[in-house]
């Protein structure tokens, strides 16, 4: 029997999965790697660590007895967006990769966003002008590194491109990842000249952009032998995790939205037109030509709850994250909606949509003498979801949204899912593919192989297995809290700036 292998390179881990031709999960392996914060606002990862983790997880999965009974006909790649890695002409990294959560380029981003040049760049690229953007990161390198170092850079690539290069020897970037760089013109499907001029680079400093179903890649001979693959196995460049998560949720037509809460989070819609927002609050990424995934990302998803777990969830050096998360959520379930009037602003990593404020910071507000740990747990969950609701309210100014389809390690937890339904006042659907990003990658491969006529037909095979209905009383209460949440998020902007100056 044939199978599809998907490689999802996330923020904290790589997950390698095997799917049969009916998109049933056969098996999976994962490996983790750290993020380094050498200074405040810095977030970096070692590309070699990630590469070795990919090799370990892929080899481990292919050695599984169940997987051995299937013949891999395609390998497809997905990854988180906005990483940037400078390499020399031999493909050797010149430093660690800078990932999406890095905020060191806030000054460059603010100056560009408030300029006429910045408005044109946003209209051409669809990527908000924020420190997350590789466009801004490269400009930061230009401004803060010696010219002699900058001249050594052969190309600026993403972590995904680096992994593919190591496995194949080829440097290409899919249009989905390219359209998240702030350097790619999503209308002409070419690198944007104005953005390149701002960054101080030329097209040859970037990889060749290709469609997400590009399959002219070939594993190096040593990896064909190591993984026991056929030389005929298709190697498909794939897309970003956000685009794949949308496809894997079954949302590729208008009228519905998907919410992902993993380490970070996002709310996305699909459409034939990009969202033109004068305040530059939404991203617009290419899925396929003429099909855009638009929406808003948050820095502060599951990573915030994991921070709470690490600080307040358990004592001792041995922390079972999954077990402790479940224990804390049981405590939170015993607290009524609204956490007893305790409100949490979850901006531990600054914030992207809808604030686009790298200086935003976290805060518990409304604390009184009756509040216990369980109230703080529930307030933390609710704060993460209020932030998602802030994105959703703005998104619904541009698109009609009837139903919500959720995915990600945290959004699909029962308490998170029910609060999402209550806060939005909408029915929430959980599909039968809990890892929607990997499922979306498998659907792309199966479409490329001719099993499905197109991605819309492939997405229609996704079925919902759980639904959550909104509690009207809870929705009314949450609406009032969400209004206070929004006011505080903007009202405290000046104080956030002052605190960041002190922290720095």
GROMACS .gro file of N, CA and C in nm, residues 78 96 103 131 196 198 204 216 230 253 281 292 319 325 329 363 366 438:
model
   54
   78UNK      N    1   0.613   2.105   0.538
   78UNK     CA    2   0.545   2.223   0.591
   78UNK      C    3   0.632   2.284   0.699
   96UNK      N    4   2.275   3.171   1.403
   96UNK     CA    5   2.150   3.103   1.429
   96UNK      C    6   2.037   3.161   1.344
  103UNK      N    7   1.174   4.012   1.822
  103UNK     CA    8   1.123   4.149   1.814
  103UNK      C    9   1.234   4.254   1.806
  131UNK      N   10   0.826   4.337   1.337
  131UNK     CA   11   0.954   4.268   1.355
  131UNK      C   12   0.954   4.122   1.314
  196UNK      N   13   1.298   4.475  -0.181
  196UNK     CA   14   1.439   4.438  -0.191
  196UNK      C   15   1.529   4.558  -0.168
  198UNK      N   16   1.460   4.822   0.008
  198UNK     CA   17   1.456   4.857   0.150
  198UNK      C   18   1.548   4.764   0.231
  204UNK      N   19   1.903   3.765  -0.622
  204UNK     CA   20   1.993   3.650  -0.608
  204UNK      C   21   2.029   3.619  -0.463
  216UNK      N   22   1.008   1.887  -0.834
  216UNK     CA   23   1.132   1.857  -0.907
  216UNK      C   24   1.251   1.840  -0.813
  230UNK      N   25   1.242   0.485  -0.256
  230UNK     CA   26   1.259   0.464  -0.400
  230UNK      C   27   1.306   0.596  -0.462
  253UNK      N   28  -1.296   2.756   0.115
  253UNK     CA   29  -1.397   2.839   0.049
  253UNK      C   30  -1.445   2.944   0.149
  281UNK      N   31  -0.346   4.539   0.922
  281UNK     CA   32  -0.363   4.449   1.037
  281UNK      C   33  -0.373   4.302   0.999
  292UNK      N   34  -0.600   3.297  -0.174
  292UNK     CA   35  -0.526   3.357  -0.064
  292UNK      C   36  -0.579   3.305   0.070
  319UNK      N   37   0.907   1.792   3.497
  319UNK     CA   38   0.776   1.845   3.464
  319UNK      C   39   0.719   1.770   3.345
  325UNK      N   40  -0.069   2.018   3.224
  325UNK     CA   41  -0.170   2.098   3.154
  325UNK      C   42  -0.310   2.043   3.184
  329UNK      N   43  -0.616   2.242   3.382
  329UNK     CA   44  -0.743   2.271   3.315
  329UNK      C   45  -0.861   2.212   3.393
  363UNK      N   46  -0.026   4.109   3.160
  363UNK     CA   47  -0.072   4.166   3.287
  363UNK      C   48  -0.195   4.092   3.335
  366UNK      N   49  -0.742   4.324   3.785
  366UNK     CA   50  -0.864   4.296   3.859
  366UNK      C   51  -0.845   4.199   3.973
  438UNK      N   52  -0.043   1.877   0.917
  438UNK     CA   53   0.009   1.757   0.852
  438UNK      C   54  -0.094   1.699   0.756
   0.00000   0.00000   0.00000
